[in-house]
Amino acid sequence: MKKIGILEIVVILSILVTSASLAYKFYSTNNGNNYEFDGNQMYKCAWICEKILDKNFPLNATVIGRWTISKKPFKGEVEIYKAKGGTLYAIYNKTPITIGGELAYKEDIAAKKIILKPIGRSIIKYEINPINGKSFKDIITKIDNTSKNFNSLRTIVIIIEGDMGVDSKTYTPTERQRIINKLDVDIKKGLKLYFVDYGLMISGKFELNTLKNLDNFINATNISTSKLTIYVVVNNSKEEIPDEIKRQYDIITLG
């Protein structure tokens, strides 16, 4: 087995120290939920994005740069749903785009500056037992009922993780594609669809608001879920959350 040289050890330690320092700076000074990167810091930016997304916080960003094909200036708000290597994957005007560094040419946007804006200050996490309903509206109502304890808090979004079996109909190939097209953004953000005879299976991670749209184009007759994990994203610090809630539920913060 090859021995690691002194130079390689120094490089590894440098990366670890830089990452730790960056994480500390982000988590300790970012009380305003913003953090700024230059276009030549894409790997650091992506690393921070991964840490935020792994905690299930939605993540927006202001991006300043240019379109790589037209070379026209770009300045806009995007929703980041994935980060890998030196590339950010985002939604802009309901359309998926990719964001690279200042010299990017494969991505859609070459960024000169990126300001990250995590959504929410805390997440209340809990599980609920399998539920049943005749429509997606029934499922939404039952999930909403489990979050009534948080009415005093400033809820931003509710995220669901789990599986749902939906009795409906057997969809033709064109009908399947139309549904996939309508849910394109949600699929990229973590929703998974599996079409089967007489219905479909839904799994992964998705927002409660996504379910509200499904009744518009999926005529369900029965829905049964697995045990679900619920993430309630609130704009309250952990200190602002009542002790009674903190005793009963897991609280996730950026720090």
Coordinates of C-alpha atoms in Angstrom, one line a residue:
M1 CA 0.0 0.0 0.0
K2 CA 1.3 3.4 -1.0
K3 CA 2.5 5.6 1.9
I4 CA 1.1 9.1 2.2
G5 CA 3.8 11.7 1.8
I6 CA 4.2 14.9 3.9
L7 CA 3.0 17.1 1.1
E8 CA -0.2 15.0 0.6
I9 CA -0.8 15.2 4.4
V10 CA -0.4 19.0 4.3
V11 CA -2.9 19.2 1.4
I12 CA -5.4 17.0 3.2
L13 CA -5.1 19.0 6.4
S14 CA -5.5 22.2 4.5
I15 CA -8.7 21.1 3.0
L16 CA -10.1 19.9 6.3
V17 CA -9.1 23.1 8.1
T18 CA -10.6 25.3 5.3
S19 CA -13.9 23.3 5.3
A20 CA -14.1 23.4 9.1
S21 CA -13.4 27.1 9.1
L22 CA -15.9 27.8 6.4
A23 CA -18.6 25.8 8.2
Y24 CA -17.9 27.6 11.5
K25 CA -18.0 31.0 9.8
F26 CA -21.3 30.1 8.1
Y27 CA -23.0 28.7 11.1
S28 CA -21.7 31.1 13.7
T29 CA -22.0 34.4 11.8
N30 CA -24.9 33.7 9.4
N31 CA -27.7 34.6 11.7
G32 CA -29.2 36.6 8.8
N33 CA -29.4 33.4 6.8
N34 CA -27.2 34.8 3.9
Y35 CA -23.7 33.9 2.8
E36 CA -21.8 35.2 -0.2
F37 CA -19.3 33.4 -2.5
D38 CA -17.3 34.6 -5.5
G39 CA -17.5 32.6 -8.8
N40 CA -14.0 31.1 -8.1
Q41 CA -15.3 29.5 -4.8
M42 CA -17.8 27.1 -6.3
Y43 CA -16.5 24.0 -4.6
K44 CA -16.8 25.7 -1.2
C45 CA -20.2 27.1 -2.2
A46 CA -21.5 23.6 -3.3
W47 CA -20.1 22.1 0.0
I48 CA -22.1 24.5 2.1
C49 CA -25.2 23.9 -0.1
E50 CA -25.0 20.2 0.5
K51 CA -24.8 20.7 4.2
I52 CA -27.9 22.9 4.2
L53 CA -29.9 20.7 1.9
D54 CA -28.9 17.6 3.9
K55 CA -30.6 19.2 6.9
N56 CA -33.8 19.6 4.8
F57 CA -33.8 23.4 4.7
P58 CA -35.0 24.8 1.4
L59 CA -32.3 26.9 -0.1
N60 CA -32.6 30.0 -2.3
A61 CA -29.8 32.1 -3.8
T62 CA -29.2 35.3 -5.6
V63 CA -26.9 34.7 -8.5
I64 CA -25.1 37.3 -10.5
G65 CA -23.2 36.4 -13.6
R66 CA -23.9 35.6 -17.3
W67 CA -25.6 33.0 -19.5
T68 CA -22.9 30.8 -20.9
I69 CA -24.4 30.5 -24.4
S70 CA -25.8 34.0 -25.1
K71 CA -23.2 35.8 -22.8
K72 CA -26.0 38.0 -21.6
P73 CA -25.9 39.2 -18.0
F74 CA -27.8 37.3 -15.4
K75 CA -29.1 38.4 -12.1
G76 CA -31.9 36.5 -10.4
E77 CA -33.3 34.5 -7.5
V78 CA -33.1 30.7 -7.9
E79 CA -34.0 27.7 -5.7
I80 CA -31.1 25.3 -5.3
Y81 CA -32.1 21.7 -5.0
K82 CA -28.8 19.9 -5.5
A83 CA -25.1 20.6 -5.4
K84 CA -22.3 18.4 -6.7
G85 CA -18.6 19.1 -7.2
G86 CA -18.5 22.7 -8.4
T87 CA -22.0 22.8 -9.9
L88 CA -25.3 23.9 -8.4
Y89 CA -28.6 22.6 -9.7
A90 CA -31.4 25.1 -9.4
I91 CA -34.9 26.1 -10.4
Y92 CA -35.3 29.5 -12.1
N93 CA -38.7 30.7 -13.4
K94 CA -40.0 27.1 -12.9
T95 CA -37.2 25.8 -15.2
P96 CA -34.2 23.7 -14.1
I97 CA -30.8 25.3 -14.7
T98 CA -27.2 24.6 -13.7
I99 CA -24.8 27.1 -12.2
G100 CA -21.0 26.9 -12.5
G101 CA -18.1 29.2 -11.6
E102 CA -17.0 32.3 -13.4
L103 CA -15.2 30.3 -16.2
A104 CA -18.1 27.8 -16.6
Y105 CA -19.0 26.8 -20.1
K106 CA -21.0 23.5 -19.6
E107 CA -23.4 24.9 -17.1
D108 CA -26.3 27.3 -18.0
I109 CA -24.9 30.2 -15.8
A110 CA -21.4 31.3 -15.2
A111 CA -21.6 32.9 -11.7
K112 CA -19.6 35.9 -10.6
K113 CA -21.3 36.0 -7.2
I114 CA -23.7 33.8 -5.3
I115 CA -25.5 34.8 -2.1
L116 CA -27.1 31.8 -0.4
K117 CA -30.3 32.3 1.5
P118 CA -31.5 29.2 3.5
I119 CA -35.2 29.3 4.1
G120 CA -36.3 29.1 7.7
R121 CA -34.4 29.1 11.0
S122 CA -35.5 25.8 12.5
I123 CA -37.2 22.5 11.4
I124 CA -39.6 20.5 13.6
K125 CA -39.2 16.8 12.7
Y126 CA -41.6 14.0 13.6
E127 CA -43.1 10.8 12.3
I128 CA -46.8 9.9 11.8
N129 CA -48.4 6.5 11.4
P130 CA -49.7 5.4 8.0
I131 CA -52.9 7.2 6.9
N132 CA -55.6 6.6 4.4
G133 CA -57.9 8.7 2.3
K134 CA -60.1 8.9 -0.8
S135 CA -58.2 11.9 -2.3
F136 CA -55.0 13.9 -1.9
K137 CA -57.1 16.5 -0.1
D138 CA -57.9 13.9 2.6
I139 CA -54.2 13.2 3.1
I140 CA -53.4 16.9 3.3
T141 CA -56.0 17.5 5.9
K142 CA -54.8 14.6 8.1
I143 CA -51.2 15.8 7.8
D144 CA -52.3 19.4 8.6
N145 CA -54.0 18.1 11.7
T146 CA -50.7 16.8 13.1
S147 CA -49.1 20.2 12.8
K148 CA -51.7 22.2 14.8
N149 CA -49.4 22.3 17.8
F150 CA -47.2 24.7 15.8
N151 CA -49.9 27.3 15.0
S152 CA -48.1 29.8 17.2
L153 CA -45.0 29.5 15.1
R154 CA -44.2 31.0 11.7
T155 CA -44.5 28.0 9.4
I156 CA -43.0 28.5 6.0
V157 CA -43.3 25.1 4.3
I158 CA -44.1 21.5 5.3
I159 CA -42.0 18.7 3.7
I160 CA -43.1 15.1 3.6
E161 CA -40.9 12.0 3.2
G162 CA -42.3 8.5 2.7
D163 CA -44.4 6.4 0.3
M164 CA -48.0 6.6 -1.0
G165 CA -50.0 4.0 -2.9
V166 CA -52.6 5.6 -5.2
D167 CA -55.6 3.7 -6.6
S168 CA -56.6 5.4 -9.8
K169 CA -56.4 4.0 -13.3
T170 CA -53.9 2.4 -15.6
Y171 CA -52.2 5.3 -17.4
T172 CA -51.3 5.2 -21.1
P173 CA -47.7 6.2 -22.1
T174 CA -48.8 9.7 -23.2
E175 CA -50.8 10.2 -20.0
R176 CA -47.7 9.2 -17.9
Q177 CA -45.5 11.6 -19.8
R178 CA -48.0 14.4 -19.3
I179 CA -48.0 13.8 -15.5
I180 CA -44.2 13.6 -15.4
N181 CA -44.0 16.9 -17.3
K182 CA -46.3 18.6 -14.9
L183 CA -44.3 17.4 -11.9
D184 CA -40.8 17.9 -13.5
V185 CA -39.6 20.4 -10.9
D186 CA -40.9 18.3 -8.0
I187 CA -39.2 15.2 -9.5
K188 CA -35.9 17.0 -9.7
K189 CA -36.3 18.1 -6.0
G190 CA -36.9 14.5 -4.8
L191 CA -40.4 13.3 -5.8
K192 CA -40.4 9.8 -7.4
L193 CA -43.3 8.3 -9.4
Y194 CA -43.8 4.7 -10.3
F195 CA -46.7 3.9 -12.6
V196 CA -48.4 0.5 -12.1
D197 CA -51.6 -1.2 -13.2
Y198 CA -54.6 0.7 -11.7
G199 CA -52.7 3.5 -10.3
L200 CA -49.2 4.7 -9.2
M201 CA -46.8 4.8 -6.3
I202 CA -45.4 8.1 -5.0
S203 CA -42.2 8.2 -2.9
G204 CA -39.3 10.3 -1.8
K205 CA -39.4 13.8 -0.4
F206 CA -41.9 16.5 -1.5
E207 CA -43.7 19.6 -0.2
L208 CA -47.2 19.4 1.1
N209 CA -48.2 22.0 -1.5
T210 CA -47.3 19.4 -4.2
L211 CA -50.0 17.1 -3.0
K212 CA -52.5 20.0 -3.4
N213 CA -51.9 20.0 -7.1
L214 CA -52.2 16.3 -7.7
D215 CA -56.0 16.2 -7.3
N216 CA -56.1 18.4 -10.4
F217 CA -54.8 15.7 -12.8
I218 CA -54.8 12.4 -10.8
N219 CA -58.3 11.1 -10.1
A220 CA -57.5 9.0 -7.0
T221 CA -60.1 6.7 -5.5
N222 CA -58.0 5.4 -2.6
I223 CA -54.7 6.5 -1.1
S224 CA -52.7 4.7 1.6
T225 CA -49.3 5.9 2.9
S226 CA -46.4 4.4 4.7
K227 CA -45.2 5.8 8.0
L228 CA -44.3 9.4 7.0
T229 CA -41.6 11.7 8.3
I230 CA -42.7 15.3 8.5
Y231 CA -40.4 18.4 8.4
V232 CA -42.1 21.6 9.4
V233 CA -39.8 24.5 8.4
V234 CA -40.4 27.5 10.6
N235 CA -39.0 31.0 10.7
N236 CA -38.4 30.8 14.5
S237 CA -35.1 30.2 16.2
K238 CA -34.8 27.2 18.5
E239 CA -34.9 29.6 21.5
E240 CA -38.3 30.9 20.3
I241 CA -39.9 27.5 20.1
P242 CA -41.9 26.6 23.3
D243 CA -40.2 24.1 25.6
E244 CA -43.2 21.8 25.4
I245 CA -42.7 21.4 21.6
K246 CA -38.9 20.9 22.1
R247 CA -39.6 18.1 24.6
Q248 CA -41.9 16.3 22.2
Y249 CA -40.2 16.8 18.8
D250 CA -36.8 16.8 17.2
I251 CA -35.6 20.3 16.4
I252 CA -33.1 20.8 13.5
T253 CA -31.1 24.1 13.1
L254 CA -28.4 25.3 10.8
G255 CA -25.9 25.5 13.7

